Coordinates of C-alpha atoms in Angstrom, one line a residue:
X1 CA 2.6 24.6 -33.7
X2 CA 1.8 25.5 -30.4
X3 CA 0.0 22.1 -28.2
X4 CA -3.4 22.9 -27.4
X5 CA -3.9 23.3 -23.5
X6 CA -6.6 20.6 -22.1
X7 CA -9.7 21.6 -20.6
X8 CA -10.3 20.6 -16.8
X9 CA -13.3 17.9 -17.9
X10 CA -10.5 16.5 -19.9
X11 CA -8.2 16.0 -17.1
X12 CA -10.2 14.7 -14.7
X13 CA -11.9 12.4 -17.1
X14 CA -8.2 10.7 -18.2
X15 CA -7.5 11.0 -14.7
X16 CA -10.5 8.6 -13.2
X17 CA -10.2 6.4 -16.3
X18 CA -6.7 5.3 -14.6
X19 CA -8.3 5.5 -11.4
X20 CA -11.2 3.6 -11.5
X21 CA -9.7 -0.2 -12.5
X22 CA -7.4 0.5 -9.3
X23 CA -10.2 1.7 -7.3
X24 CA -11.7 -1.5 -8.5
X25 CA -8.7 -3.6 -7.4
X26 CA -8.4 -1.6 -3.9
X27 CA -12.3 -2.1 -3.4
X28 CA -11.8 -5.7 -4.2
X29 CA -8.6 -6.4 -1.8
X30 CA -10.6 -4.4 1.3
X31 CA -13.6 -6.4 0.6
X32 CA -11.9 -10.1 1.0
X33 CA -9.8 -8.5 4.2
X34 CA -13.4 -7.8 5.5
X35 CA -14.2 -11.6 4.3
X36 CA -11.2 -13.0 6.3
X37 CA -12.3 -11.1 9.4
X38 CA -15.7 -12.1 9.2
X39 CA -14.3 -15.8 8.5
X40 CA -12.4 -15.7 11.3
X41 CA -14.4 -14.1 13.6
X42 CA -16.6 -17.3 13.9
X43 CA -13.6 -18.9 14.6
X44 CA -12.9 -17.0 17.8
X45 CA -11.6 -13.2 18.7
X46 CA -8.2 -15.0 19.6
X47 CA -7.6 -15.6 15.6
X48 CA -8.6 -12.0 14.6
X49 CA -6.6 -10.6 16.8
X50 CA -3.5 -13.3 16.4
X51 CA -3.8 -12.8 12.4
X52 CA -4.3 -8.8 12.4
X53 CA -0.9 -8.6 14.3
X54 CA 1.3 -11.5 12.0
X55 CA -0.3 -9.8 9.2
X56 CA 2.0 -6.6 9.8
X57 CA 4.7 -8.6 8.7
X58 CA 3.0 -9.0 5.0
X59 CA 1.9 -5.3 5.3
X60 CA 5.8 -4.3 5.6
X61 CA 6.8 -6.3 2.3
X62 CA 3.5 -5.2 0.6
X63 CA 5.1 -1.1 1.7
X64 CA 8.5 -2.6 0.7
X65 CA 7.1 -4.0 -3.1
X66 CA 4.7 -0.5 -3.3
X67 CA 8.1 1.3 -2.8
X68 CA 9.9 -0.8 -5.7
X69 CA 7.0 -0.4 -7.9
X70 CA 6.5 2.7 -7.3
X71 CA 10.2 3.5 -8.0
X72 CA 10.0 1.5 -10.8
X73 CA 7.0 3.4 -11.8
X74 CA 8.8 6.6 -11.6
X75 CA 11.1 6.0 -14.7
X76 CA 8.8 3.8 -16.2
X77 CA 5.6 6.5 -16.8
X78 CA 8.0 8.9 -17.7
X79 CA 9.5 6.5 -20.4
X80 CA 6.0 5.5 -21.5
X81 CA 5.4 9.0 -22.2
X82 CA 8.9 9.4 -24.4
X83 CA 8.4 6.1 -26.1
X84 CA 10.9 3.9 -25.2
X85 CA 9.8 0.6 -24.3
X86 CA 13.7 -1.0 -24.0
X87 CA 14.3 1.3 -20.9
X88 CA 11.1 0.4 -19.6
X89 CA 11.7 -3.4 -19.7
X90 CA 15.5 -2.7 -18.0
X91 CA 13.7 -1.2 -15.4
X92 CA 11.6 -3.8 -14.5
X93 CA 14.6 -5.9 -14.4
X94 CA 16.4 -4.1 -11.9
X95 CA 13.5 -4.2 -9.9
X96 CA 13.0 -7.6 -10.0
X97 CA 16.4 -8.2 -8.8
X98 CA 15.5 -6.0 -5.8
X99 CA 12.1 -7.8 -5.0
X100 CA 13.3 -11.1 -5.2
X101 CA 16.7 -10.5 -2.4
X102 CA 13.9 -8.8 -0.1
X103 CA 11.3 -11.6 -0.4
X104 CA 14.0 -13.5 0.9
X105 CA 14.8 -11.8 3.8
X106 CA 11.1 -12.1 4.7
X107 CA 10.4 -15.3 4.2
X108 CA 13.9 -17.2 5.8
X109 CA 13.0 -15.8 9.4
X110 CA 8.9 -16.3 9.0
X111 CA 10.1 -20.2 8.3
X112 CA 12.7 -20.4 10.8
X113 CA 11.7 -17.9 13.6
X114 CA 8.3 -17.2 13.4
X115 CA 7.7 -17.3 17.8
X116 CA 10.2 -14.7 17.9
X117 CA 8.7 -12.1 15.1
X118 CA 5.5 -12.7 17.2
X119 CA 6.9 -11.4 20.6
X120 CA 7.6 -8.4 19.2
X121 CA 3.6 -7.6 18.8
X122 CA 2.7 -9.1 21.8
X123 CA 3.3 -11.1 24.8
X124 CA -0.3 -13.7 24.8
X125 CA 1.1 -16.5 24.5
X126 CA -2.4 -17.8 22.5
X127 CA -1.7 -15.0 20.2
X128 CA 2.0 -16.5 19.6
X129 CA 1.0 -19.6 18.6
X130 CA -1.8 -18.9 16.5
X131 CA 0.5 -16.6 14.6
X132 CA 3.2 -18.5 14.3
X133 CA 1.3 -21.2 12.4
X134 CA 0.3 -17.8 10.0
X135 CA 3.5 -16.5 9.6
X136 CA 5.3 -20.1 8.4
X137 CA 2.6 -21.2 6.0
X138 CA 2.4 -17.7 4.2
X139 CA 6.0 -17.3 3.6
X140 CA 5.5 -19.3 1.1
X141 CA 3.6 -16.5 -1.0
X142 CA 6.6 -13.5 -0.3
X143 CA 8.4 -14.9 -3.5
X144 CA 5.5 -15.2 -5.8
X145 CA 4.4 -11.8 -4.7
X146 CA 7.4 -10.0 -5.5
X147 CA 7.3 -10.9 -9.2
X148 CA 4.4 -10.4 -9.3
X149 CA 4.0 -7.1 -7.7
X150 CA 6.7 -5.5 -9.8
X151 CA 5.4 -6.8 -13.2
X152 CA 1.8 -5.3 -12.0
X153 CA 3.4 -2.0 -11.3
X154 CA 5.2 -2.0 -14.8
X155 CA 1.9 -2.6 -16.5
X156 CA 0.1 0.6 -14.8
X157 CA 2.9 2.6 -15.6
X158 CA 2.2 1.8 -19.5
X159 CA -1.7 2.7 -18.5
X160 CA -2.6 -1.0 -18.6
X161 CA -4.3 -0.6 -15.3
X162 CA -7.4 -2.7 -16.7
X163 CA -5.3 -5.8 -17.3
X164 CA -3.3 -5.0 -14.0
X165 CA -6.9 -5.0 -11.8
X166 CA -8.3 -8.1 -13.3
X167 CA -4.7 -10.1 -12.4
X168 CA -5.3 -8.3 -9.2
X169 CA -8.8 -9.1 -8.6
X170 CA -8.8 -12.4 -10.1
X171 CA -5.9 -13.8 -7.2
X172 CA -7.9 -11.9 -4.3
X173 CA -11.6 -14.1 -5.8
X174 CA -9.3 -17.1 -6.0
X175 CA -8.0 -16.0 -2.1
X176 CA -11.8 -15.6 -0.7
X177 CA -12.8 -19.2 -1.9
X178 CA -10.0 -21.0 -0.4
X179 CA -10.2 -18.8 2.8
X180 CA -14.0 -20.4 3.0
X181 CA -12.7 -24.2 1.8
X182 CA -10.2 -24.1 4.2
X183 CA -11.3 -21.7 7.3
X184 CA -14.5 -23.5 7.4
X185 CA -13.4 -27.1 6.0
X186 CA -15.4 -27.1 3.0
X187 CA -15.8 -29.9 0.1
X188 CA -14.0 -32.6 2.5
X189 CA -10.4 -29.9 3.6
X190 CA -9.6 -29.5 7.2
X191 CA -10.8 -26.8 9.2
X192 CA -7.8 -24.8 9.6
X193 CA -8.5 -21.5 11.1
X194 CA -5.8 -18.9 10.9
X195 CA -3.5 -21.4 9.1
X196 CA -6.3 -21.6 6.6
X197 CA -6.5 -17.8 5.5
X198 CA -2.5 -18.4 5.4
X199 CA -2.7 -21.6 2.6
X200 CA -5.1 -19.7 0.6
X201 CA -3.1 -17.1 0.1
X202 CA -0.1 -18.6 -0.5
X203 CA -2.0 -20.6 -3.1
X204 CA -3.4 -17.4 -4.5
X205 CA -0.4 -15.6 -4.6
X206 CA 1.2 -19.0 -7.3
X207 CA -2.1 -18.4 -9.3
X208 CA -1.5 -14.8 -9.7
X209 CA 2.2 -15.3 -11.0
X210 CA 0.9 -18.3 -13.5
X211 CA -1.8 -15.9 -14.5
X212 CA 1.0 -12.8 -15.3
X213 CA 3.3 -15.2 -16.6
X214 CA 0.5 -15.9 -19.6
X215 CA -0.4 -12.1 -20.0
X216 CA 3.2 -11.4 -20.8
X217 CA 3.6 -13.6 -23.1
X218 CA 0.9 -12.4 -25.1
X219 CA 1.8 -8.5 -24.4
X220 CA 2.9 -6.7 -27.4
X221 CA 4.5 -4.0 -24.9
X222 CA 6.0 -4.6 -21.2
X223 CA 6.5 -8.3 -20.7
X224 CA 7.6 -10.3 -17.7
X225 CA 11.0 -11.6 -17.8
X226 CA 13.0 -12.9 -15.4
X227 CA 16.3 -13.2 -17.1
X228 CA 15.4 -9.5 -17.4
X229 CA 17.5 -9.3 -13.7
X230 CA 20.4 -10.5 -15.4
X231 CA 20.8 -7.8 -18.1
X232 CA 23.7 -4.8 -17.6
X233 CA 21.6 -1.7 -16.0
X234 CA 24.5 0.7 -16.8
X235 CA 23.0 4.2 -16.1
X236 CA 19.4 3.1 -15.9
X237 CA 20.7 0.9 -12.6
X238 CA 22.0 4.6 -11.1
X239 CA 19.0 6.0 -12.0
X240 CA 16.9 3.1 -10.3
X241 CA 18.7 3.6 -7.2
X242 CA 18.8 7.1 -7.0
X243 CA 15.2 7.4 -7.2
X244 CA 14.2 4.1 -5.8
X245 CA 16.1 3.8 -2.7
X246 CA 14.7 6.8 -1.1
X247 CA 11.1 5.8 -2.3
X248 CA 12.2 2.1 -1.1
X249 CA 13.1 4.0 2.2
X250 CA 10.1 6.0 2.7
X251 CA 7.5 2.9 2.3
X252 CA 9.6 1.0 4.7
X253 CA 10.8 3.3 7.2
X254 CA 7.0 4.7 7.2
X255 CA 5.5 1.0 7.4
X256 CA 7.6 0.1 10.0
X257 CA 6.4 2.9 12.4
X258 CA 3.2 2.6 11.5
X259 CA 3.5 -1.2 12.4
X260 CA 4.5 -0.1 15.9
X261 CA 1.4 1.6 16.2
X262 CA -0.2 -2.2 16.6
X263 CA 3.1 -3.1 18.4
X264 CA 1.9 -0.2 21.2
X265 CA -1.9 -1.4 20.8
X266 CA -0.8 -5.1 21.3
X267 CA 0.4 -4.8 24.6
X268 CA -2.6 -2.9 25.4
X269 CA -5.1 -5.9 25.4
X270 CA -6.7 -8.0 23.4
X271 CA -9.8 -5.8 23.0
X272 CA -7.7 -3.0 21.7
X273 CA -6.1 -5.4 18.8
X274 CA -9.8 -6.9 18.5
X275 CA -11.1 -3.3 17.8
X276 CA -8.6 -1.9 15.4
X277 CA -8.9 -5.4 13.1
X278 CA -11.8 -4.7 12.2
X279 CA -11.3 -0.5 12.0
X280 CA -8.3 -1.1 9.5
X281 CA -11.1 -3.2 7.2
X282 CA -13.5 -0.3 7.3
X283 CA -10.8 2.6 6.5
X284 CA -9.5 0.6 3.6
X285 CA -13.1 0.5 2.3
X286 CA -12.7 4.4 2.6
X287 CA -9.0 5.0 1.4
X288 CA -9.9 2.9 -2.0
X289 CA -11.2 5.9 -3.7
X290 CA -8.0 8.3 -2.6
X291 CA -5.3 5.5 -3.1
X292 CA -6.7 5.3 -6.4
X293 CA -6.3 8.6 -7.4
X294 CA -2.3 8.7 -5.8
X295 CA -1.5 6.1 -8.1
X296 CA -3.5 7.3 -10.9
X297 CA -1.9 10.9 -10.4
X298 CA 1.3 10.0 -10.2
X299 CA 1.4 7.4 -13.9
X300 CA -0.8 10.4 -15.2
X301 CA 1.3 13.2 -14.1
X302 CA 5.0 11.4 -14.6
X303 CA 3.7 10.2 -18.6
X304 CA 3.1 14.2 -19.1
X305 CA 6.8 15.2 -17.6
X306 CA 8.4 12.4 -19.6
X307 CA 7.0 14.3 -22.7
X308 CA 8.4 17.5 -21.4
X309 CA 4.7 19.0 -21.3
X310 CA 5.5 20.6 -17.8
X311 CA 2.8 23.2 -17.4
X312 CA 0.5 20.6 -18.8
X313 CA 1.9 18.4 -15.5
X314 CA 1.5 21.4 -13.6
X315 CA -1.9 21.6 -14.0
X316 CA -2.7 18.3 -14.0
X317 CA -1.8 18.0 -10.5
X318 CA -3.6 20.6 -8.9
X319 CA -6.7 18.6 -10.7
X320 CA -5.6 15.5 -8.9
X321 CA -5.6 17.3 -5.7
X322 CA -8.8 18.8 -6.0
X323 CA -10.3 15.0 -6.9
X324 CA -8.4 13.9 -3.7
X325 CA -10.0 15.9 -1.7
X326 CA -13.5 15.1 -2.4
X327 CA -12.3 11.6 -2.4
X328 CA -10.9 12.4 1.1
X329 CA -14.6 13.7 2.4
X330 CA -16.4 10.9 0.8
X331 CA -14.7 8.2 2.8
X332 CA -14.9 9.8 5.6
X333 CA -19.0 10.2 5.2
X334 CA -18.4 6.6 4.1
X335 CA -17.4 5.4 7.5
X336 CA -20.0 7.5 9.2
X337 CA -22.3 5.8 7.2
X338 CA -21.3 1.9 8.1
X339 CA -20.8 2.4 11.1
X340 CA -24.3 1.7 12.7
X341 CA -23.7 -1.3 10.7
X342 CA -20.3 -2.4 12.0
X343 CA -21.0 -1.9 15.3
X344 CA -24.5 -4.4 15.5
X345 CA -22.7 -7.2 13.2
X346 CA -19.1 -7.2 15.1
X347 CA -19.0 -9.7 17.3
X348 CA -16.4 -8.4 20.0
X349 CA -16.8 -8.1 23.9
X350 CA -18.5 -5.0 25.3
X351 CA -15.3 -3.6 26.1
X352 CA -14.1 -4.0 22.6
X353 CA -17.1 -2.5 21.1
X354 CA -16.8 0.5 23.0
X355 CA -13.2 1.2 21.2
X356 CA -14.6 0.2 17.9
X357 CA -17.2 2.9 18.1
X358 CA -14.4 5.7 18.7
X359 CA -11.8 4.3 16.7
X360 CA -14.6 4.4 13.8
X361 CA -15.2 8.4 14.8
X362 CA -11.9 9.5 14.5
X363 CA -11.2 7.5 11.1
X364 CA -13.9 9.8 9.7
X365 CA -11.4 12.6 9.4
X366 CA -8.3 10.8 9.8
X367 CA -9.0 9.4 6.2
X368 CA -8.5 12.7 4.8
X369 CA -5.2 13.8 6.5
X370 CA -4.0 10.3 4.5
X371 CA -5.7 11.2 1.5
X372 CA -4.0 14.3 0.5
X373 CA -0.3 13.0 2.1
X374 CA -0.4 10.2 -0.5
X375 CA -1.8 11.3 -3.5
X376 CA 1.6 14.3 -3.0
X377 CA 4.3 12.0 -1.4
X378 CA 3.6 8.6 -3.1
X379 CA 1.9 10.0 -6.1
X380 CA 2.7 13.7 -7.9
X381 CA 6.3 13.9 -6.1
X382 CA 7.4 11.4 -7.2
X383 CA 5.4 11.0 -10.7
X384 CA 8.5 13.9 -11.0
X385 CA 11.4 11.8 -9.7
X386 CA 11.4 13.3 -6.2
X387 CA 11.2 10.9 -3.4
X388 CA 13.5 12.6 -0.9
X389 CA 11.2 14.7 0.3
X390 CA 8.8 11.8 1.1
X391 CA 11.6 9.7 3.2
X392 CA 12.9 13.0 5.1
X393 CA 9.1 14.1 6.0
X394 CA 7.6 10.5 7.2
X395 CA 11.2 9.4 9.3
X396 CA 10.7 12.9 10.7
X397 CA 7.1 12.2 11.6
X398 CA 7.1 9.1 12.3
X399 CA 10.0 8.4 14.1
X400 CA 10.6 11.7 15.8
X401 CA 7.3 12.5 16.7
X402 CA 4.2 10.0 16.8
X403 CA 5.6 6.4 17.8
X404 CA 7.6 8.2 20.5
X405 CA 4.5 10.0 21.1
X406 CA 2.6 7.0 21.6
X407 CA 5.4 4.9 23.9
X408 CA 5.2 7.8 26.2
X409 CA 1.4 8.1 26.1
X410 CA 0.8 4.5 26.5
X411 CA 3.5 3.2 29.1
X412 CA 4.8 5.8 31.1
X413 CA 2.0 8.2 30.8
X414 CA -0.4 5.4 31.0
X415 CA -3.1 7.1 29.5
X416 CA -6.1 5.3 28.4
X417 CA -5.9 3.1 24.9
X418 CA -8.6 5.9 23.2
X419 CA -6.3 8.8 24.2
X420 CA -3.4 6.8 22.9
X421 CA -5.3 6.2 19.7
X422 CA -6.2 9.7 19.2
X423 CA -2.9 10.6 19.4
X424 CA -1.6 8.0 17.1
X425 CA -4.0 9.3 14.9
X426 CA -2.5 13.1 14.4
X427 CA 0.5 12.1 12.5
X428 CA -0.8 13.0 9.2
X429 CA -2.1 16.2 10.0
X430 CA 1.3 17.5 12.0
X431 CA 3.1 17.1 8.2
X432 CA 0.4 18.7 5.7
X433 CA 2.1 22.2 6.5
X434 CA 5.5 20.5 5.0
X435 CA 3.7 18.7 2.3
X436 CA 1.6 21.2 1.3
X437 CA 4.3 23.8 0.8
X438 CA 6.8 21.7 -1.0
X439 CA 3.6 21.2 -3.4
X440 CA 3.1 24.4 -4.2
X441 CA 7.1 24.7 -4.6
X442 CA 7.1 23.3 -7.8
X443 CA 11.0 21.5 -6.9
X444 CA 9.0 18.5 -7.3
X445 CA 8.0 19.0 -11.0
X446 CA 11.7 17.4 -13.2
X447 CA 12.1 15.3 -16.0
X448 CA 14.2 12.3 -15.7
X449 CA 14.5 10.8 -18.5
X450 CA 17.7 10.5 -20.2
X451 CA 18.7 10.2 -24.2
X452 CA 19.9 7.8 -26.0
X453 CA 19.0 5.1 -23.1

């Protein structure tokens, strides 16, 4: 009996009913960032800027989880969609294995040499010391994340993305609360400051791993279980890090360079770092719409491959890209929009201010340049097991072309910090020719899944 083919309405509708409980989460997470600005900003622009730079440190692991998970999520949707729940628990395992090694390796030199993970952002010595304080109290949250991150991941692959946004968003309400206890010295704590957002976050982070730790045990499908990194892999392991490790690679190696960006900007002045705090708040207000529909795409599009409907996957993500396109133009009329807004309620020197306003101008159409590179890289290449294309195209582009770009404009060109911005800003764009074409390849579009597993 021949499958009947799915209208469009269809696809879009099963594709925003995964992507709305993530948009939910993503608005949520960008909304207490903005809170922890705003908290801090009555504190002083010393401990935005201090905290906006230590912060790339957790941004790294967060790319470094989101490249497990999403490795993880690459077997695991396509499993969902044969059935078999056994791989899909082995592959959390493995993953868990991974996260826990790396959140150790995080966490050992934020303890031990935090002074020295600071210098490499910048060279105010205020800065230092505020984020050194940061750095050693929120270590404490790299292991809890981990575990969690990877057990969160798992759940979306199995299109629990409701249950995964309300762990989500119920750790980032808990985060907001402490942040005021604690940042302003509410019901008798100490007015910590930066330390503050640090300690609420770490506490948070426990929370959120209690709170999965009680959702698996009640789950009738994927559960959380650490002996789980203990069981024999065999050729699910090979798979893992065949598929992973390049993913793994991409988010890392693309993290990393994009951290340098605020390594660059850092040695620029304080009013630079100042300025592009608060612009990273406001463009994750207007990526939460796209990155929802990456991951959405790429659980939705790997469950259809993993049942061997191939033309039905086919289809389904040229749909995705036409939603990620109009989800690319609304967040960029979404920053026009806030930014009259922005600009009266920041409290940030003149000179600062002045950035602010043309940092905000060009994130109106930089959004969509990162729009349509992650819903195909992160989400419908490798919804089909390909992530090599991902780590060849970024280490390309980043690496090769727009840090090096933006050492030469900003320290031996010397050019001004908005021209150095601008620049910064055209990585995304220089790769949609690449992207675009391996797209419309199809080299992309492979079922992974293996028998008998």
């Amino acid at each position: 009996m021949k499958t009947r083919v799915k209208t469009g309405r269809e696809s879009y509708a099963q594709i925003l009913r995964l992507a709305l409980p993530i948009v939910i989460q993503n608005l949520f997470s960008a909304a207490i960032s903005s809170t922890d600005v705003i908290m801090l900003n009555s504190v002083g622009q010393s401990s935005v800027s201090a905290v906006s730079l230590a912060v790339q440190y957790s941004n790294i692991l967060y790319m470094v989880y989101y490249g497990l998970g999403t490795g993880a999520t690459m077997l695991c949707a396509q499993y969902w969609g044969k059935g078999n729940l056994k791989a899909i628990e082995k592959v959390e395992g493995i993953a868990l294995r991974f996260a826990v090694g790396i959140s150790l390796l995080f966490a050992l030199p934020a303890v031990f040499f935090p002074r020295q993970m600071m210098t490499l952002f910048t060279s105010d010595q205020e800065l230092i010391e505020i984020g050194m304080s940061y750095l050693r109290v929120i270590s404490v949250s790299y292991l809890c994340w981990g575990f969690s991150e990877v057990y969160l991941s798992a759940l979306r692959s199995v299109e629990r993305v409701k249950t995964s946004t309300a762990l989500n968003v119920g750790a980032l309400l808990v985060n907001v609360c402490l942040n005021a206890v604690f940042v302003y010295g509410l019901f008798g704590a100490p007015r910590l400051g930066a330390k503050g957002v640090a300690l609420a976050t770490s506490i948070s982070r426990v929370l959120q791993l209690i709170a999965c730790f009680c959702v698996s045990f009640a789950s009738k499908n994927v559960r959380l279980r650490p002996d789980a990194m203990f069981w024999k892999g065999g050729v699910l392991t090979r798979d893992f890090l065949r598929l992973s490790v390049p993913a793994l690679a991409n988010d890392i190696i693309w993290s990393v360079g994009f951290s340098m960006y605020s390594v660059i900007m850092g040695h620029m002045g304080s009013d630079v770092v100042a300025a592009n705090a608060i612009v990273v708040v406001v463009r994750n207000f207007g990526t939460v719409l796209c990155y929802g529909i990456a991951s959405a795409s790429g659980i939705f599009v790997g469950k259809e491959i993993g049942a061997n409907r191939l033309e039905d996957a086919d289809r389904d993500a040229s749909r995705s890209m036409h939603l990620t396109v109009a989800a690319g133009v609304f967040g960029g009329l979404l920053v026009a929009a806030v930014m009259p807004f922005v600009l009266r309620f920041a409290s940030l020197s003149e000179t600062a201010s002045g950035y602010l306003k043309i940092m905000l101008l060009i994130n109106i159409y930089y959004i969509m340049g990162t729009a349509v590179n992650t819903t195909l890289i992160a989400g419908i290449f490798r919804a089909g097991g390909d992530s090599r294309f991902g780590l060849i195209c970024d280490t390309i582009d980043m690496w090769c072309y727009a840090v090096p770009l933006g050492f030469l404009a900003a320290f031996a060109l010397k050019l001004p910090p908005m021209w150095v911005y601008f620049l910064l800003c055209t990585d995304e764009f220089v790769k949609w020719p690449w992207v675009l074409h391996h797209y419309k390849s199809r080299k992309w579009l492979k079922n992974i899944t293996r028998e008998g597993v």
